[in-house]
Amino acid sequence: MAKNKVLLSKDLLFTVNNCIFVFQIWDTAGQERFQSLGVAFYRGADCCVLVYDVTAPTTFKTMDSWRDEFLIQASPRDPENFPFVVLGNKIDLENRQVTTKRAQAWCQSKNNIPYFETSAKEAINVDQAFQTIARNALKQESVETYDFPDQIKLTDRPVSSSDGCSC
């Protein structure tokens, strides 16, 4: 039975040096029907995460088009240096089709995009990937004077009015 995929949005909280940042994550599940919504969702983005399925080569082959479409729709000030992160997901499955070497070569050819192999199901490398995503997004926001710690705490809870920082 085929799964119905929908556009998902999730707010994640990141705590960095006692300052809380809310990250809004939009998941298009690689569906073409959501590409037309790009301008509304991509504009103002501080980082773009490209995810492919290591067991499905077609998802890897579409990475160029998703990256290019993002850059067109988002119109970042400096497209050559806009922060992307690539996740090769489903490494917990045995029928891998896209090699680590191939994915790393693609990332290297695109201005050394950070690359992580993950399993959302088994929570492998997910925290590390999101720490990099958060760090790159915060840098994109021109927080040059901010002292980034080695660890960024991920929180999945609502923001309360008492949350705050002196950043």
PDB file of C-alpha atoms in Angstrom:
ATOM      1  CA  MET A   1       0.000   0.000   0.000  1.00  0.00           C
ATOM      2  CA  ALA A   2       1.393   3.412  -0.995  1.00  0.00           C
ATOM      3  CA  LYS A   3       1.818   6.065   1.651  1.00  0.00           C
ATOM      4  CA  ASN A   4       0.195   9.445   1.147  1.00  0.00           C
ATOM      5  CA  LYS A   5       2.909  12.040   1.508  1.00  0.00           C
ATOM      6  CA  VAL A   6       2.109  15.574   2.529  1.00  0.00           C
ATOM      7  CA  LEU A   7       4.018  18.779   3.071  1.00  0.00           C
ATOM      8  CA  LEU A   8       5.182  18.775   6.680  1.00  0.00           C
ATOM      9  CA  SER A   9       6.298  21.652   8.822  1.00  0.00           C
ATOM     10  CA  LYS A  10       7.935  21.214  12.211  1.00  0.00           C
ATOM     11  CA  ASP A  11       9.323  23.770  14.596  1.00  0.00           C
ATOM     12  CA  LEU A  12      12.443  22.643  16.448  1.00  0.00           C
ATOM     13  CA  LEU A  13      14.077  24.512  19.266  1.00  0.00           C
ATOM     14  CA  PHE A  14      17.834  24.781  19.480  1.00  0.00           C
ATOM     15  CA  THR A  15      19.538  25.975  22.622  1.00  0.00           C
ATOM     16  CA  VAL A  16      22.955  27.512  22.085  1.00  0.00           C
ATOM     17  CA  ASN A  17      24.704  29.017  25.117  1.00  0.00           C
ATOM     18  CA  ASN A  18      21.339  29.342  26.890  1.00  0.00           C
ATOM     19  CA  CYS A  19      19.774  31.157  23.929  1.00  0.00           C
ATOM     20  CA  ILE A  20      16.780  29.494  22.287  1.00  0.00           C
ATOM     21  CA  PHE A  21      16.416  29.571  18.528  1.00  0.00           C
ATOM     22  CA  VAL A  22      13.332  28.278  16.734  1.00  0.00           C
ATOM     23  CA  PHE A  23      14.000  26.506  13.461  1.00  0.00           C
ATOM     24  CA  GLN A  24      11.157  25.912  11.074  1.00  0.00           C
ATOM     25  CA  ILE A  25      11.702  22.759   9.022  1.00  0.00           C
ATOM     26  CA  TRP A  26       9.704  22.217   5.814  1.00  0.00           C
ATOM     27  CA  ASP A  27       9.662  18.710   4.400  1.00  0.00           C
ATOM     28  CA  THR A  28       8.483  18.373   0.794  1.00  0.00           C
ATOM     29  CA  ALA A  29       9.277  14.635   0.728  1.00  0.00           C
ATOM     30  CA  GLY A  30      10.868  15.238  -2.698  1.00  0.00           C
ATOM     31  CA  GLN A  31       7.497  15.638  -4.333  1.00  0.00           C
ATOM     32  CA  GLU A  32       7.313  17.671  -7.506  1.00  0.00           C
ATOM     33  CA  ARG A  33       3.883  19.050  -6.583  1.00  0.00           C
ATOM     34  CA  PHE A  34       5.486  21.097  -3.799  1.00  0.00           C
ATOM     35  CA  GLN A  35       8.129  22.707  -6.018  1.00  0.00           C
ATOM     36  CA  SER A  36       5.620  25.403  -7.013  1.00  0.00           C
ATOM     37  CA  LEU A  37       5.428  26.458  -3.352  1.00  0.00           C
ATOM     38  CA  GLY A  38       9.155  27.134  -3.330  1.00  0.00           C
ATOM     39  CA  VAL A  39       9.102  30.923  -3.291  1.00  0.00           C
ATOM     40  CA  ALA A  40       6.810  31.033  -0.267  1.00  0.00           C
ATOM     41  CA  PHE A  41       8.850  28.554   1.748  1.00  0.00           C
ATOM     42  CA  TYR A  42      12.413  29.040   0.525  1.00  0.00           C
ATOM     43  CA  ARG A  43      12.700  32.843   0.697  1.00  0.00           C
ATOM     44  CA  GLY A  44      14.528  33.893   3.799  1.00  0.00           C
ATOM     45  CA  ALA A  45      15.868  30.405   4.489  1.00  0.00           C
ATOM     46  CA  ASP A  46      19.183  30.298   6.308  1.00  0.00           C
ATOM     47  CA  CYS A  47      20.136  26.741   5.327  1.00  0.00           C
ATOM     48  CA  CYS A  48      18.837  24.059   2.976  1.00  0.00           C
ATOM     49  CA  VAL A  49      18.938  20.355   3.779  1.00  0.00           C
ATOM     50  CA  LEU A  50      18.876  17.988   0.811  1.00  0.00           C
ATOM     51  CA  VAL A  51      17.911  14.439   1.768  1.00  0.00           C
ATOM     52  CA  TYR A  52      18.081  11.390  -0.432  1.00  0.00           C
ATOM     53  CA  ASP A  53      17.386   7.715   0.173  1.00  0.00           C
ATOM     54  CA  VAL A  54      20.585   5.607  -0.075  1.00  0.00           C
ATOM     55  CA  THR A  55      18.440   2.700  -1.335  1.00  0.00           C
ATOM     56  CA  ALA A  56      16.802   4.714  -4.153  1.00  0.00           C
ATOM     57  CA  PRO A  57      19.231   6.068  -6.786  1.00  0.00           C
ATOM     58  CA  THR A  58      16.563   8.254  -8.383  1.00  0.00           C
ATOM     59  CA  THR A  59      16.361  10.330  -5.203  1.00  0.00           C
ATOM     60  CA  PHE A  60      20.101  10.961  -5.448  1.00  0.00           C
ATOM     61  CA  LYS A  61      19.902  11.834  -9.145  1.00  0.00           C
ATOM     62  CA  THR A  62      17.372  14.593  -8.427  1.00  0.00           C
ATOM     63  CA  MET A  63      19.660  16.363  -5.945  1.00  0.00           C
ATOM     64  CA  ASP A  64      21.019  18.725  -8.616  1.00  0.00           C
ATOM     65  CA  SER A  65      17.540  19.809  -9.667  1.00  0.00           C
ATOM     66  CA  TRP A  66      16.363  20.315  -6.068  1.00  0.00           C
ATOM     67  CA  ARG A  67      19.492  22.335  -5.244  1.00  0.00           C
ATOM     68  CA  ASP A  68      19.159  24.455  -8.384  1.00  0.00           C
ATOM     69  CA  GLU A  69      15.432  24.977  -7.821  1.00  0.00           C
ATOM     70  CA  PHE A  70      16.078  26.062  -4.245  1.00  0.00           C
ATOM     71  CA  LEU A  71      18.686  28.615  -5.347  1.00  0.00           C
ATOM     72  CA  ILE A  72      16.338  29.989  -8.021  1.00  0.00           C
ATOM     73  CA  GLN A  73      13.346  30.226  -5.691  1.00  0.00           C
ATOM     74  CA  ALA A  74      15.196  31.436  -2.572  1.00  0.00           C
ATOM     75  CA  SER A  75      17.391  33.971  -4.398  1.00  0.00           C
ATOM     76  CA  PRO A  76      20.051  34.099  -1.669  1.00  0.00           C
ATOM     77  CA  ARG A  77      22.481  37.034  -1.678  1.00  0.00           C
ATOM     78  CA  ASP A  78      25.473  34.745  -2.191  1.00  0.00           C
ATOM     79  CA  PRO A  79      24.285  31.549  -3.936  1.00  0.00           C
ATOM     80  CA  GLU A  80      27.809  30.131  -4.275  1.00  0.00           C
ATOM     81  CA  ASN A  81      28.284  30.168  -0.505  1.00  0.00           C
ATOM     82  CA  PHE A  82      24.737  29.467   0.657  1.00  0.00           C
ATOM     83  CA  PRO A  83      24.815  26.721   3.319  1.00  0.00           C
ATOM     84  CA  PHE A  84      23.494  23.332   2.251  1.00  0.00           C
ATOM     85  CA  VAL A  85      23.728  20.075   4.163  1.00  0.00           C
ATOM     86  CA  VAL A  86      23.194  16.694   2.497  1.00  0.00           C
ATOM     87  CA  LEU A  87      21.763  13.701   4.319  1.00  0.00           C
ATOM     88  CA  GLY A  88      21.952  10.194   2.897  1.00  0.00           C
ATOM     89  CA  ASN A  89      19.094   8.576   4.803  1.00  0.00           C
ATOM     90  CA  LYS A  90      18.015   4.972   5.460  1.00  0.00           C
ATOM     91  CA  ILE A  91      21.490   3.598   6.129  1.00  0.00           C
ATOM     92  CA  ASP A  92      19.809   1.055   8.395  1.00  0.00           C
ATOM     93  CA  LEU A  93      18.550  -0.805   5.305  1.00  0.00           C
ATOM     94  CA  GLU A  94      20.612  -3.481   3.597  1.00  0.00           C
ATOM     95  CA  ASN A  95      19.843  -2.787  -0.070  1.00  0.00           C
ATOM     96  CA  ARG A  96      22.023   0.302  -0.414  1.00  0.00           C
ATOM     97  CA  GLN A  97      22.288   1.629  -3.984  1.00  0.00           C
ATOM     98  CA  VAL A  98      24.172   4.937  -3.610  1.00  0.00           C
ATOM     99  CA  THR A  99      27.714   4.630  -2.266  1.00  0.00           C
ATOM    100  CA  THR A 100      29.233   6.920   0.333  1.00  0.00           C
ATOM    101  CA  LYS A 101      32.034   7.735  -2.101  1.00  0.00           C
ATOM    102  CA  ARG A 102      29.585   8.861  -4.806  1.00  0.00           C
ATOM    103  CA  ALA A 103      27.670  11.086  -2.391  1.00  0.00           C
ATOM    104  CA  GLN A 104      30.859  12.584  -0.946  1.00  0.00           C
ATOM    105  CA  ALA A 105      32.128  13.337  -4.458  1.00  0.00           C
ATOM    106  CA  TRP A 106      28.874  15.133  -5.305  1.00  0.00           C
ATOM    107  CA  CYS A 107      29.074  17.193  -2.108  1.00  0.00           C
ATOM    108  CA  GLN A 108      32.712  18.051  -2.737  1.00  0.00           C
ATOM    109  CA  SER A 109      31.875  19.219  -6.275  1.00  0.00           C
ATOM    110  CA  LYS A 110      29.244  21.577  -4.846  1.00  0.00           C
ATOM    111  CA  ASN A 111      31.568  23.685  -2.704  1.00  0.00           C
ATOM    112  CA  ASN A 112      32.208  21.019  -0.044  1.00  0.00           C
ATOM    113  CA  ILE A 113      28.664  20.637   1.264  1.00  0.00           C
ATOM    114  CA  PRO A 114      28.678  18.868   4.649  1.00  0.00           C
ATOM    115  CA  TYR A 115      27.474  15.270   4.270  1.00  0.00           C
ATOM    116  CA  PHE A 116      25.972  12.906   6.822  1.00  0.00           C
ATOM    117  CA  GLU A 117      24.732   9.365   6.466  1.00  0.00           C
ATOM    118  CA  THR A 118      21.693   8.970   8.675  1.00  0.00           C
ATOM    119  CA  SER A 119      18.910   6.702   9.746  1.00  0.00           C
ATOM    120  CA  ALA A 120      15.839   8.587  10.880  1.00  0.00           C
ATOM    121  CA  LYS A 121      14.367   5.282  12.029  1.00  0.00           C
ATOM    122  CA  GLU A 122      17.373   4.341  14.189  1.00  0.00           C
ATOM    123  CA  ALA A 123      18.379   7.949  15.052  1.00  0.00           C
ATOM    124  CA  ILE A 124      21.881   7.449  13.617  1.00  0.00           C
ATOM    125  CA  ASN A 125      23.818  10.707  13.058  1.00  0.00           C
ATOM    126  CA  VAL A 126      20.625  12.793  13.228  1.00  0.00           C
ATOM    127  CA  ASP A 127      21.761  14.951  16.158  1.00  0.00           C
ATOM    128  CA  GLN A 128      25.169  15.527  14.552  1.00  0.00           C
ATOM    129  CA  ALA A 129      23.544  16.524  11.267  1.00  0.00           C
ATOM    130  CA  PHE A 130      21.158  18.963  12.945  1.00  0.00           C
ATOM    131  CA  GLN A 131      23.972  20.487  14.961  1.00  0.00           C
ATOM    132  CA  THR A 132      25.727  21.268  11.669  1.00  0.00           C
ATOM    133  CA  ILE A 133      22.488  22.545  10.136  1.00  0.00           C
ATOM    134  CA  ALA A 134      21.906  24.820  13.140  1.00  0.00           C
ATOM    135  CA  ARG A 135      25.482  26.080  13.154  1.00  0.00           C
ATOM    136  CA  ASN A 136      25.386  26.844   9.404  1.00  0.00           C
ATOM    137  CA  ALA A 137      21.992  28.532   9.631  1.00  0.00           C
ATOM    138  CA  LEU A 138      23.135  30.709  12.522  1.00  0.00           C
ATOM    139  CA  LYS A 139      26.283  31.679  10.618  1.00  0.00           C
ATOM    140  CA  GLN A 140      24.105  32.613   7.626  1.00  0.00           C
ATOM    141  CA  GLU A 141      22.248  35.003   9.922  1.00  0.00           C
ATOM    142  CA  SER A 142      25.560  36.891  10.258  1.00  0.00           C
ATOM    143  CA  VAL A 143      26.062  36.096  13.917  1.00  0.00           C
ATOM    144  CA  GLU A 144      29.810  36.460  13.486  1.00  0.00           C
ATOM    145  CA  THR A 145      30.425  37.534  17.058  1.00  0.00           C
ATOM    146  CA  TYR A 146      28.548  34.572  18.463  1.00  0.00           C
ATOM    147  CA  ASP A 147      30.649  31.969  20.271  1.00  0.00           C
ATOM    148  CA  PHE A 148      29.490  28.597  18.935  1.00  0.00           C
ATOM    149  CA  PRO A 149      29.885  25.700  21.348  1.00  0.00           C
ATOM    150  CA  ASP A 150      30.823  22.192  20.307  1.00  0.00           C
ATOM    151  CA  GLN A 151      27.339  20.973  21.164  1.00  0.00           C
ATOM    152  CA  ILE A 152      23.937  22.430  20.361  1.00  0.00           C
ATOM    153  CA  LYS A 153      21.061  21.078  22.424  1.00  0.00           C
ATOM    154  CA  LEU A 154      18.024  20.003  20.392  1.00  0.00           C
ATOM    155  CA  THR A 155      14.685  20.422  22.137  1.00  0.00           C
ATOM    156  CA  ASP A 156      11.294  19.251  20.919  1.00  0.00           C
ATOM    157  CA  ARG A 157       8.964  21.236  23.128  1.00  0.00           C
ATOM    158  CA  PRO A 158       6.848  24.379  22.852  1.00  0.00           C
ATOM    159  CA  VAL A 159       8.489  27.725  23.524  1.00  0.00           C
ATOM    160  CA  SER A 160       7.168  29.330  26.703  1.00  0.00           C
ATOM    161  CA  SER A 161       7.056  33.022  27.455  1.00  0.00           C
ATOM    162  CA  SER A 162       9.682  32.499  30.149  1.00  0.00           C
ATOM    163  CA  ASP A 163      12.185  31.199  27.573  1.00  0.00           C
ATOM    164  CA  GLY A 164      14.659  33.787  26.538  1.00  0.00           C
ATOM    165  CA  CYS A 165      18.245  34.858  26.502  1.00  0.00           C
ATOM    166  CA  SER A 166      20.449  37.854  26.606  1.00  0.00           C
ATOM    167  CA  CYS A 167      21.976  37.323  23.165  1.00  0.00           C
TER     168      CYS A 167
END
